């Protein structure tokens, strides 16, 4: 997706110089006016700081509260400077907002001053685009002949998977982008996998009959020509981890929703060895590889399966000898398969190249993962994870980096300025904790305000990543718009989700609010238990995450004043419901990571081994980020009013309570349960009717 108008070669647009930083407020005014808004003091401060960071070659962390208008605050100085820009976001919603609304309007508004019209494009990973080769030539499917069984009287599939695959093939003839996110309604991951490829499975544009029409290749070509490329954190992680650039060259990197970056990079650097993946590799290899190598991989798969059936979940300090032999068997068999696939040709398959690519990709991925598990590293954490979903009781071996801060420091901040922004970057009153996790150590922090005689950052390939922190606040008056209530009288939560006193408190709060409640729970079990109990006690609709698509649940919640919505992790960060539909946000407990979480536990021990406070650096930081994001669900507009209720007395009584409270919006704070009930009732009585969204 790109804008239509390109600058004329050799014309005035092509030679227009960068606009000086002194004109940033003027340009911001033009851009904000174009979208029908009014610039805010925090937005102006942020735009000027971004311009300064780019001019000085520094890095900038900006906390910009909800309603600041941070997208325009970074777009305007980025476009004015003239460098190629990459913007990485965590959510599809923000990517779409940038490409479909903010960038077109900003480019139009700035064109008279800039005398150029920057091009912009969206770029995602290859598997996000439909593969025309698979759509037209058939799929090397792992589903076998049963993919389209059973059939109806006309020979069409009656199963959901088969119907979705046929719908995707029809859509391939209609879509201009091939982007999965443009498909409405969507399809399951399994259906999408039938008509998409990973980068390892792709034949390559030069060898593919559909290379010239390929949606992924077209997106890459648009990105190469664009001045601004909007991508996601996952693509940024791949660009940083793999060493081979997947993003166009750029002089400015802007990371929005930066509080999510560490989790996304960790996810991209995590590998998994599963019985299912090995069995898929066997099926794929059997089509082309020699019988000896396939038999070896099959035997290795069966041995691994037998061991993993009884494997106990938890961290593995060192692979036990018996498990090491099993993993080595997979690695060595995969090496044989890879060699055989490189030697064999012409087995009479109609699509031999595609089959070979798919088989090679599976074998190479397994080989890399097994080798990483066997090699071991002090910088990796290995654990066994068991999933009891669907009653399968399957277990897998997983490996993830102990920390990604070093990886980010080495790969993210060289040869470009980086701006990291979010509504939540300060924890406990400063940037240091989040900055350290992002690879920006405290010793390279520069003063918040630049002075004419102040220190200047050294430059060069080996220069440390100098950075500044800036909190531009929020346009909302949190102490007047919201109350932070801590139920200090409740007993501390235990490990079990059954908390009768908490449920009594929650019932009374929702009753006083007249519904209008977003319930944020630390586990799905707790959310389910609360929904079940309160459906019997209250005469208001209670929606539960998982009972419908998240988008539909949020739409229903926003359109009915009495409705409540209960759920877990994605609701803590993904709900934007301004107005009177959400006037009470409840957190059942401080969302510390599970004590048996292998990766978090290993990270905590690592901090402690170096003399630090592992609990505060890892567990408390994780929980504080979530609580800050969760509390941010309450006030989304200037006239919003309501209460954030935390049903965990530790927020008021524990030594670390002040750290959490100072990380959340500056609401009026109380532990008076009667005052809160009166306030909720008054807010409910004065609330305007909810408008259908």
XYZ file of C-alpha atoms in Angstrom:
693
model
C 0.000 0.000 0.000
C 1.606 3.269 -1.067
C 0.639 6.811 -1.877
C 0.085 7.465 -5.551
C 2.093 10.589 -6.296
C 5.855 10.326 -6.733
C 8.235 13.310 -7.013
C 9.221 14.152 -10.574
C 12.873 13.273 -11.314
C 14.974 16.416 -11.502
C 12.046 18.643 -10.507
C 11.822 20.978 -7.518
C 10.663 18.127 -5.251
C 13.849 16.141 -5.854
C 16.206 18.950 -4.801
C 14.266 20.431 -1.891
C 16.573 20.693 1.169
C 15.642 19.546 4.684
C 13.506 22.041 6.589
C 15.317 23.624 9.579
C 14.236 22.482 13.051
C 13.043 25.994 13.887
C 10.104 25.499 11.522
C 8.886 22.267 13.157
C 6.093 23.998 15.160
C 4.804 25.616 11.955
C 4.807 22.290 10.111
C 3.172 20.492 13.030
C 0.406 23.093 13.086
C -0.270 22.481 9.398
C -0.359 18.709 9.865
C -2.606 18.775 12.936
C -4.986 21.209 11.222
C -5.182 18.846 8.243
C -6.532 16.067 10.471
C -8.990 18.414 12.164
C -7.167 18.736 15.486
C -5.270 21.247 17.591
C -1.630 20.784 18.525
C -0.893 20.211 22.197
C 2.114 21.424 24.244
C 3.382 17.873 24.751
C 3.058 17.154 21.055
C 5.112 20.252 20.175
C 7.808 19.323 22.718
C 8.021 15.831 21.308
C 8.243 17.002 17.691
C 11.052 19.436 18.542
C 12.915 16.745 20.513
C 12.688 14.279 17.627
C 14.051 16.922 15.246
C 16.955 17.651 17.635
C 17.763 13.942 18.027
C 17.936 13.443 14.265
C 20.079 16.558 13.775
C 22.507 15.521 16.542
C 22.617 11.807 15.676
C 21.348 10.836 19.130
C 18.723 8.391 20.346
C 15.537 9.443 22.120
C 13.053 7.772 24.454
C 9.752 9.637 24.601
C 6.907 8.819 26.938
C 3.798 10.384 25.423
C 0.556 9.758 27.257
C -2.727 8.823 25.620
C -4.160 11.733 23.646
C -0.806 13.436 23.011
C -0.910 12.821 19.268
C 2.503 11.179 19.168
C 2.139 9.828 15.618
C 2.131 13.311 14.098
C 4.772 14.424 16.606
C 7.264 12.006 15.056
C 5.987 12.026 11.463
C 6.383 15.776 10.961
C 10.094 16.062 11.952
C 10.856 12.776 10.187
C 9.425 13.992 6.888
C 10.948 17.449 7.324
C 14.469 16.093 7.814
C 14.466 14.247 4.501
C 16.189 11.010 5.583
C 14.647 7.690 4.657
C 12.575 6.521 7.615
C 11.448 3.144 8.970
C 8.568 3.129 11.455
C 8.042 -0.100 13.400
C 4.853 -0.681 15.393
C 3.519 -3.596 17.442
C -0.111 -3.577 16.329
C -1.940 -3.833 13.043
C -4.298 -1.040 14.111
C -1.491 1.513 14.361
C 0.108 0.364 11.098
C -3.176 0.913 9.314
C -3.733 4.270 10.998
C -0.324 5.479 9.830
C -0.626 4.298 6.222
C -4.306 4.968 5.617
C -4.836 8.170 7.601
C -1.865 9.923 9.208
C 0.724 9.690 6.426
C -1.542 10.712 3.497
C -2.850 13.753 5.356
C 0.562 14.748 6.689
C 2.225 14.475 3.272
C -0.514 16.635 1.727
C -0.296 19.210 4.516
C 3.509 19.526 4.366
C 3.899 19.461 0.585
C 3.699 23.264 0.081
C 6.539 23.810 2.567
C 8.668 20.748 1.873
C 8.349 21.125 -1.928
C 8.419 17.340 -2.140
C 5.884 14.606 -1.642
C 7.476 11.676 0.199
C 6.418 8.177 -0.795
C 5.358 5.697 1.884
C 4.705 1.955 1.953
C 3.880 -0.893 4.316
C 6.152 -3.933 4.553
C 5.595 -7.199 6.414
C 7.150 -10.643 6.501
C 6.691 -12.871 3.444
C 4.274 -15.248 5.162
C 1.803 -12.366 5.574
C 1.229 -12.318 1.796
C -0.664 -14.907 -0.241
C 1.587 -16.975 -2.520
C 0.331 -17.008 -6.121
C 2.397 -20.095 -6.928
C 0.578 -22.088 -4.274
C -2.778 -20.580 -5.179
C -2.453 -21.466 -8.862
C -0.227 -24.540 -8.975
C -1.528 -26.345 -5.931
C -0.166 -26.710 -2.436
C 2.490 -29.143 -1.236
C 0.102 -29.803 1.631
C 0.765 -31.635 4.877
C -2.971 -32.368 5.051
C -2.873 -35.056 2.350
C -5.869 -35.999 0.255
C -8.204 -35.316 3.166
C -7.888 -31.543 2.765
C -11.094 -31.322 0.730
C -12.984 -34.323 2.180
C -15.909 -34.728 2.547
C -17.538 -33.048 -0.479
C -21.066 -31.915 -1.203
C -23.296 -32.963 -4.102
C -21.505 -30.560 -6.458
C -18.061 -31.833 -5.514
C -17.184 -28.848 -3.301
C -15.662 -29.219 0.171
C -17.960 -29.182 3.180
C -15.170 -28.910 5.766
C -14.216 -25.468 7.084
C -10.553 -25.850 6.089
C -11.339 -26.796 2.501
C -13.893 -23.993 2.155
C -11.403 -21.433 3.456
C -8.714 -22.602 1.027
C -11.124 -22.294 -1.914
C -12.126 -18.823 -0.720
C -8.457 -17.834 -0.579
C -7.909 -19.018 -4.150
C -10.857 -16.920 -5.310
C -9.534 -13.959 -3.330
C -6.163 -14.284 -5.074
C -7.843 -13.112 -8.299
C -9.441 -10.090 -6.607
C -6.897 -8.651 -4.172
C -4.387 -5.968 -5.089
C -2.149 -6.565 -2.078
C -2.411 -10.251 -1.136
C -2.015 -9.036 2.455
C -3.716 -11.365 4.931
C -4.946 -8.420 6.951
C -6.950 -7.194 3.947
C -8.993 -10.431 3.891
C -12.450 -10.078 5.474
C -13.588 -12.255 7.112
C -10.284 -13.883 7.963
C -9.315 -17.544 7.876
C -7.580 -19.884 10.315
C -3.811 -20.112 10.550
C -4.007 -23.642 9.133
C -5.927 -22.476 6.053
C -3.604 -19.515 5.486
C -0.564 -21.810 5.732
C -1.829 -23.766 2.719
C -1.457 -20.718 0.445
C 1.478 -18.845 1.953
C 5.209 -19.484 2.262
C 7.978 -18.506 4.617
C 11.114 -16.851 3.276
C 12.888 -20.236 3.400
C 10.114 -21.946 1.411
C 9.913 -19.293 -1.307
C 11.215 -20.310 -4.731
C 12.529 -16.812 -5.378
C 11.226 -14.322 -7.912
C 13.718 -15.375 -10.596
C 12.699 -19.070 -10.477
C 8.972 -18.689 -9.804
C 6.501 -18.507 -12.692
C 4.634 -15.842 -10.733
C 7.673 -13.844 -9.642
C 6.632 -10.713 -11.520
C 3.155 -10.733 -9.974
C 4.215 -11.845 -6.475
C 2.509 -9.806 -3.756
C 5.463 -10.068 -1.365
C 7.948 -9.006 -4.056
C 5.747 -6.079 -5.057
C 5.599 -4.945 -1.420
C 9.406 -5.136 -1.221
C 9.803 -3.113 -4.414
C 7.442 -0.429 -3.122
C 9.426 -0.320 0.115
C 12.699 0.173 -1.784
C 11.242 3.233 -3.518
C 9.553 4.672 -0.427
C 10.847 7.449 1.776
C 8.857 6.089 4.728
C 8.380 2.357 5.358
C 5.873 1.231 7.982
C 6.632 -2.244 9.326
C 6.214 -4.265 12.517
C 8.411 -5.193 15.460
C 8.820 -8.744 14.160
C 10.404 -7.544 10.911
C 12.654 -5.204 12.876
C 13.704 -8.129 15.087
C 14.560 -10.288 12.075
C 16.557 -7.417 10.583
C 18.537 -7.113 13.826
C 18.967 -10.822 14.590
C 19.794 -12.420 11.255
C 22.378 -9.930 10.056
C 20.975 -10.005 6.498
C 18.983 -6.781 6.071
C 15.297 -7.224 5.257
C 14.487 -3.516 5.588
C 15.588 -0.768 3.171
C 18.467 1.491 4.166
C 17.314 4.338 6.399
C 18.748 7.156 8.465
C 15.985 7.296 11.063
C 14.232 4.465 12.883
C 11.067 5.209 14.868
C 9.782 2.479 17.176
C 6.238 3.109 18.356
C 4.693 1.006 21.131
C 8.301 0.510 22.220
C 7.277 -1.099 25.527
C 6.479 -4.206 23.432
C 9.815 -4.425 21.607
C 11.693 -6.657 24.065
C 8.908 -9.269 24.018
C 8.718 -9.228 20.206
C 12.486 -9.567 19.771
C 12.571 -12.355 22.350
C 9.799 -14.137 20.446
C 11.676 -13.839 17.158
C 14.847 -15.220 18.766
C 13.062 -18.167 20.419
C 13.228 -21.601 18.782
C 11.193 -24.726 19.472
C 11.670 -28.437 18.829
C 8.362 -30.307 18.704
C 7.277 -33.804 17.750
C 4.826 -32.318 15.255
C 7.525 -30.323 13.479
C 9.760 -33.389 13.156
C 6.884 -35.492 11.803
C 6.076 -32.778 9.238
C 9.703 -32.773 8.149
C 9.537 -36.555 7.661
C 6.439 -36.258 5.440
C 8.003 -33.517 3.357
C 11.366 -35.248 3.013
C 9.745 -38.534 1.935
C 8.641 -36.941 -1.347
C 12.198 -36.312 -2.586
C 14.963 -37.413 -0.216
C 16.501 -40.888 -0.330
C 14.932 -43.639 1.734
C 17.903 -44.034 4.093
C 17.836 -40.394 5.247
C 14.046 -40.382 5.630
C 14.151 -43.577 7.685
C 16.818 -42.052 9.933
C 14.664 -38.969 10.525
C 11.595 -41.136 11.169
C 13.492 -43.178 13.758
C 14.772 -39.993 15.412
C 11.213 -38.616 15.493
C 9.877 -41.758 17.199
C 12.671 -41.737 19.778
C 12.096 -38.046 20.552
C 8.334 -38.598 20.790
C 8.736 -41.404 23.316
C 10.990 -39.315 25.541
C 8.858 -36.165 25.383
C 5.680 -38.042 26.381
C 7.009 -38.368 29.923
C 9.178 -35.236 30.044
C 8.539 -32.959 33.013
C 8.075 -29.242 32.292
C 10.603 -26.735 33.576
C 14.009 -25.240 32.929
C 16.796 -27.549 31.764
C 20.189 -26.353 33.000
C 21.888 -28.951 30.793
C 20.271 -31.443 28.428
C 20.153 -34.902 30.080
C 22.272 -37.440 28.227
C 19.283 -39.433 26.956
C 17.563 -36.292 25.647
C 20.825 -35.035 24.157
C 21.138 -38.261 22.164
C 17.578 -37.848 20.869
C 18.177 -34.242 19.798
C 21.500 -35.218 18.213
C 19.677 -37.937 16.285
C 17.312 -35.322 14.849
C 20.190 -32.986 13.987
C 22.222 -35.697 12.244
C 19.217 -37.103 10.367
C 18.288 -33.612 9.180
C 21.833 -33.175 7.863
C 21.416 -36.387 5.858
C 18.062 -35.188 4.514
C 19.513 -31.832 3.499
C 22.374 -33.549 1.653
C 19.964 -35.930 -0.087
C 17.612 -33.120 -1.126
C 20.565 -31.331 -2.710
C 21.489 -34.396 -4.739
C 18.161 -35.835 -5.894
C 16.471 -34.547 -9.011
C 13.466 -35.462 -11.169
C 11.260 -37.793 -9.181
C 8.376 -37.130 -11.515
C 6.683 -34.563 -9.264
C 4.680 -31.882 -11.047
C 6.100 -29.182 -8.779
C 9.464 -30.555 -7.726
C 11.132 -27.224 -6.942
C 8.356 -26.157 -4.553
C 8.325 -29.553 -2.833
C 12.116 -29.470 -2.434
C 12.054 -25.922 -1.034
C 9.410 -26.833 1.523
C 11.235 -29.996 2.615
C 14.581 -28.190 2.761
C 13.097 -25.384 4.879
C 11.731 -27.857 7.444
C 14.972 -29.830 7.656
C 17.173 -26.717 7.915
C 15.022 -25.163 10.646
C 15.077 -28.375 12.684
C 18.836 -28.739 12.176
C 19.490 -25.172 13.353
C 17.272 -25.578 16.430
C 18.721 -28.958 17.400
C 22.266 -27.668 16.956
C 21.502 -24.629 19.128
C 20.059 -26.879 21.857
C 23.091 -29.179 21.766
C 25.723 -26.472 21.580
C 24.351 -24.682 24.605
C 25.247 -21.151 25.565
C 25.408 -19.161 28.763
C 23.301 -16.597 26.918
C 20.433 -19.033 26.216
C 17.713 -20.528 28.409
C 16.410 -24.024 27.607
C 13.220 -25.476 29.005
C 10.577 -28.141 28.469
C 7.086 -26.815 27.977
C 3.993 -28.976 28.135
C 0.713 -27.967 26.517
C -2.477 -29.709 27.590
C -4.647 -27.922 25.062
C -7.149 -30.216 23.356
C -6.094 -32.997 25.731
C -2.966 -33.779 23.712
C -0.508 -33.346 26.533
C 2.267 -32.583 24.053
C 5.663 -31.333 25.202
C 8.346 -29.368 23.382
C 11.913 -28.223 23.894
C 12.307 -24.451 23.740
C 15.326 -22.181 23.724
C 15.332 -18.403 24.100
C 17.921 -15.688 24.769
C 18.555 -14.872 28.408
C 18.488 -11.199 27.426
C 18.058 -9.256 24.203
C 19.527 -5.987 25.469
C 23.006 -6.790 24.152
C 21.582 -7.850 20.808
C 19.644 -4.598 20.534
C 22.606 -2.500 21.636
C 24.875 -4.061 18.996
C 22.425 -4.016 16.083
C 19.785 -1.362 16.583
C 21.594 1.884 17.242
C 24.403 2.011 14.684
C 24.499 4.410 11.727
C 21.069 5.932 12.403
C 19.082 7.828 14.990
C 16.470 5.799 16.850
C 13.347 7.251 18.460
C 11.486 4.939 20.837
C 8.079 6.070 22.025
C 5.131 4.745 23.992
C 2.613 5.822 26.601
C 4.583 3.616 29.024
C 8.380 3.928 29.185
C 8.950 5.334 32.680
C 8.668 2.856 35.532
C 9.037 3.951 39.121
C 9.508 7.514 37.935
C 12.437 7.103 35.518
C 13.449 5.623 32.164
C 16.435 3.606 33.363
C 14.812 0.189 33.719
C 13.091 0.159 30.333
C 16.088 1.797 28.634
C 18.445 -0.908 29.954
C 16.165 -3.659 28.615
C 16.281 -1.930 25.212
C 20.082 -1.887 25.134
C 20.513 1.703 26.337
C 22.548 1.635 29.572
C 22.277 4.347 32.164
C 25.912 5.409 31.798
C 25.272 6.593 28.220
C 22.267 8.699 29.138
C 22.604 12.376 28.259
C 20.942 15.226 30.204
C 17.232 15.476 29.472
C 17.650 19.012 28.164
C 20.412 19.926 25.723
C 22.480 22.983 26.679
C 24.781 24.987 24.387
C 27.849 24.052 26.453
C 26.676 20.558 27.331
C 28.399 17.297 26.382
C 28.212 16.215 22.787
C 27.953 12.562 21.869
C 30.991 11.037 20.205
C 30.270 9.491 16.837
C 31.691 6.582 14.920
C 31.166 2.855 14.574
C 32.330 2.032 18.120
C 30.551 4.913 19.857
C 28.149 3.867 22.631
C 24.441 4.553 22.080
C 23.975 7.971 23.689
C 20.343 8.716 24.492
C 17.978 11.138 26.156
C 14.680 10.562 27.925
C 11.685 12.856 27.634
C 8.265 12.646 29.262
C 5.862 15.005 27.496
C 2.972 14.098 29.781
C -0.635 13.816 28.701
C -3.328 16.342 27.806
C -5.617 14.636 30.306
C -5.974 15.813 33.929
C -5.698 12.391 35.514
C -6.247 13.472 39.165
C -9.595 15.004 38.181
C -10.644 12.370 35.657
C -9.845 9.167 37.494
C -9.489 7.446 40.846
C -6.977 4.724 41.672
C -8.603 2.538 44.315
C -6.718 -0.222 46.104
C -8.817 -2.716 48.082
C -6.470 -2.672 51.065
C -8.901 -4.602 53.273
C -8.826 -7.760 51.117
C -6.556 -10.701 51.977
C -3.513 -11.047 49.693
C -4.167 -13.281 46.675
C -2.914 -16.860 46.742
C -2.106 -19.196 43.880
C -5.692 -20.397 43.425
C -8.155 -18.309 41.366
C -10.920 -18.854 43.939
C -11.028 -15.646 46.036
C -14.470 -15.254 47.633
C -13.732 -11.864 49.228
C -12.405 -10.521 45.918
C -15.558 -11.682 44.114
C -17.722 -9.961 46.729
C -15.775 -6.733 46.229
C -15.983 -7.025 42.447
C -19.747 -7.602 42.622
C -20.264 -4.448 44.670
C -18.061 -2.316 42.428
C -19.787 -3.418 39.221
C -23.164 -2.885 40.831
C -22.218 0.679 41.802
C -20.900 1.360 38.294
C -24.023 -0.016 36.604
C -21.922 -2.389 34.515
C -19.458 -0.444 32.319
C -16.544 -2.594 33.557
C -13.382 -3.882 31.930
C -12.054 -6.735 34.057
C -8.332 -7.399 33.628
C -7.255 -10.722 35.106
C -3.804 -12.187 35.586
C -4.849 -15.600 34.234
C -7.574 -17.075 32.062
C -8.630 -19.343 34.930
C -9.259 -16.315 37.130
C -11.224 -14.537 34.387
C -13.383 -17.594 33.769
C -14.036 -18.120 37.483
C -15.048 -14.475 37.949
C -17.308 -14.463 34.878
C -19.054 -17.646 36.009
C -19.623 -16.359 39.544
C -20.775 -12.861 38.600
C -23.156 -14.057 35.905
C -25.106 -15.672 38.723
C -24.933 -12.621 40.987
C -25.513 -9.686 38.630
C -28.168 -8.854 36.091
C -25.753 -7.316 33.574
C -24.171 -8.944 30.490
C -20.659 -10.262 31.157
C -18.559 -11.052 28.115
C -15.578 -13.378 28.415
C -12.490 -13.412 26.238
C -12.435 -16.535 24.096
C -16.206 -16.796 23.700
C -16.047 -14.712 20.501
C -13.418 -12.913 18.460
C -11.682 -10.155 20.377
C -12.837 -7.509 17.897
C -16.479 -8.533 18.236
C -16.264 -8.634 22.045
C -14.831 -5.104 22.155
C -17.499 -3.807 19.734
C -20.270 -5.266 21.877
C -18.702 -3.905 25.055
C -18.396 -0.422 23.562
C -21.992 -0.323 22.310
C -23.839 -1.379 25.487
C -23.447 0.654 28.692
C -24.337 -2.205 31.044
C -21.991 -4.748 29.482
C -18.815 -5.928 31.206
C -15.839 -7.532 29.491
C -13.499 -9.931 31.320
C -10.238 -11.251 29.946
C -6.506 -11.500 30.249
C -3.286 -10.347 28.566
C -4.499 -8.915 25.233
C -7.127 -6.823 27.037
C -4.530 -5.204 29.295
C -3.034 -3.485 26.235
C -5.460 -3.776 23.332
C -8.697 -2.018 24.294
C -9.527 1.536 23.217
C -13.070 2.377 24.351
C -13.507 6.091 25.082
C -16.754 7.333 26.577
C -19.137 6.056 29.211
C -19.046 2.377 28.160
C -15.868 1.895 30.225
C -15.944 3.671 33.578
C -14.477 0.971 35.799
C -11.250 -0.907 35.096
C -10.591 -3.733 37.548
C -7.300 -5.616 38.027
C -7.665 -8.755 40.115
C -4.025 -8.797 41.254
C -0.570 -7.461 40.463
C 0.332 -9.410 37.287
C 3.693 -10.813 38.318
C 5.023 -13.514 35.967
C 4.347 -17.081 37.067
C 6.946 -18.324 39.569
C 7.512 -21.351 37.318
C 8.073 -19.290 34.159
C 11.491 -20.648 33.080
C 12.632 -17.628 31.077
C 11.602 -15.016 33.649
C 13.102 -17.076 36.487
C 16.394 -17.439 34.625
C 16.528 -13.716 33.894
C 15.839 -12.926 37.538
C 18.629 -15.250 38.730
C 21.020 -13.719 36.201
C 20.425 -10.222 37.577
C 20.927 -11.494 41.132
C 24.183 -13.246 40.161
C 25.537 -9.870 39.106
C 24.557 -8.231 42.387
C 21.289 -6.678 41.246
C 17.728 -6.948 42.499
C 16.288 -9.646 40.252
C 12.760 -9.260 41.566
C 12.582 -5.536 40.834
C 14.525 -5.719 37.551
C 12.479 -8.558 36.061
C 9.263 -9.520 37.864
C 8.323 -6.047 39.092
C 9.250 -4.379 35.797
C 7.146 -6.903 33.856
C 4.157 -6.341 36.150
C 4.534 -2.555 36.262
C 4.467 -2.287 32.466
C 1.259 -4.309 32.356
C -0.381 -2.318 35.151
C 0.526 0.988 33.525
C -0.937 -0.227 30.249
C -4.017 -1.640 31.972
C -4.704 1.566 33.893
C -4.375 3.438 30.612
C -7.564 1.750 29.361
C -9.689 4.016 31.581
C -9.145 7.565 30.285
C -9.117 7.671 26.495
C -10.705 11.111 25.939
C -10.830 14.510 27.635
C -14.294 13.959 29.133
C -13.787 10.373 30.347
C -14.336 9.729 34.062
C -13.946 6.583 36.108
C -12.116 4.321 38.541
C -9.199 1.914 38.287
C -9.708 -0.657 41.048
C -6.856 -2.984 42.043
C -8.142 -5.882 44.166
C -4.700 -6.723 45.509
C -3.818 -5.108 48.865
C -0.083 -5.461 48.180
C -0.287 -2.355 45.991
C -0.944 -0.398 49.199
C 0.937 -2.447 51.791
C 4.060 -3.908 50.165
C 7.356 -2.019 49.962
C 7.243 -2.194 46.173
C 3.716 -0.726 46.024
C 4.973 2.831 45.502
C 7.024 1.659 42.497
C 3.879 0.361 40.814
C 1.748 3.371 41.709
C 4.340 5.809 40.366
C 4.386 3.844 37.093
C 0.647 4.320 36.548
C -1.239 7.470 35.477
C -1.437 10.080 38.245
C -4.993 9.299 39.356
C -6.393 10.455 42.699
C -5.449 7.648 45.099
C -7.616 6.121 47.820
C -8.218 2.933 49.804
C -11.671 4.079 51.008
C -14.165 1.552 49.637
C -17.237 3.632 50.550
C -15.884 6.735 48.812
C -15.256 4.743 45.646
C -18.763 3.278 45.604
C -20.277 6.741 45.966
C -18.042 8.067 43.186
C -18.943 5.209 40.840
C -22.647 5.700 41.477
C -22.339 9.441 40.776
C -20.385 8.814 37.557
C -22.953 6.236 36.459
C -25.860 8.614 37.159
C -24.292 11.420 35.113
C -23.021 9.279 32.253
C -24.417 10.116 28.797
C -25.996 7.317 26.756
C -23.530 5.074 24.954
C -23.450 5.642 21.211
C -23.280 2.590 18.969
C -19.846 2.256 17.384
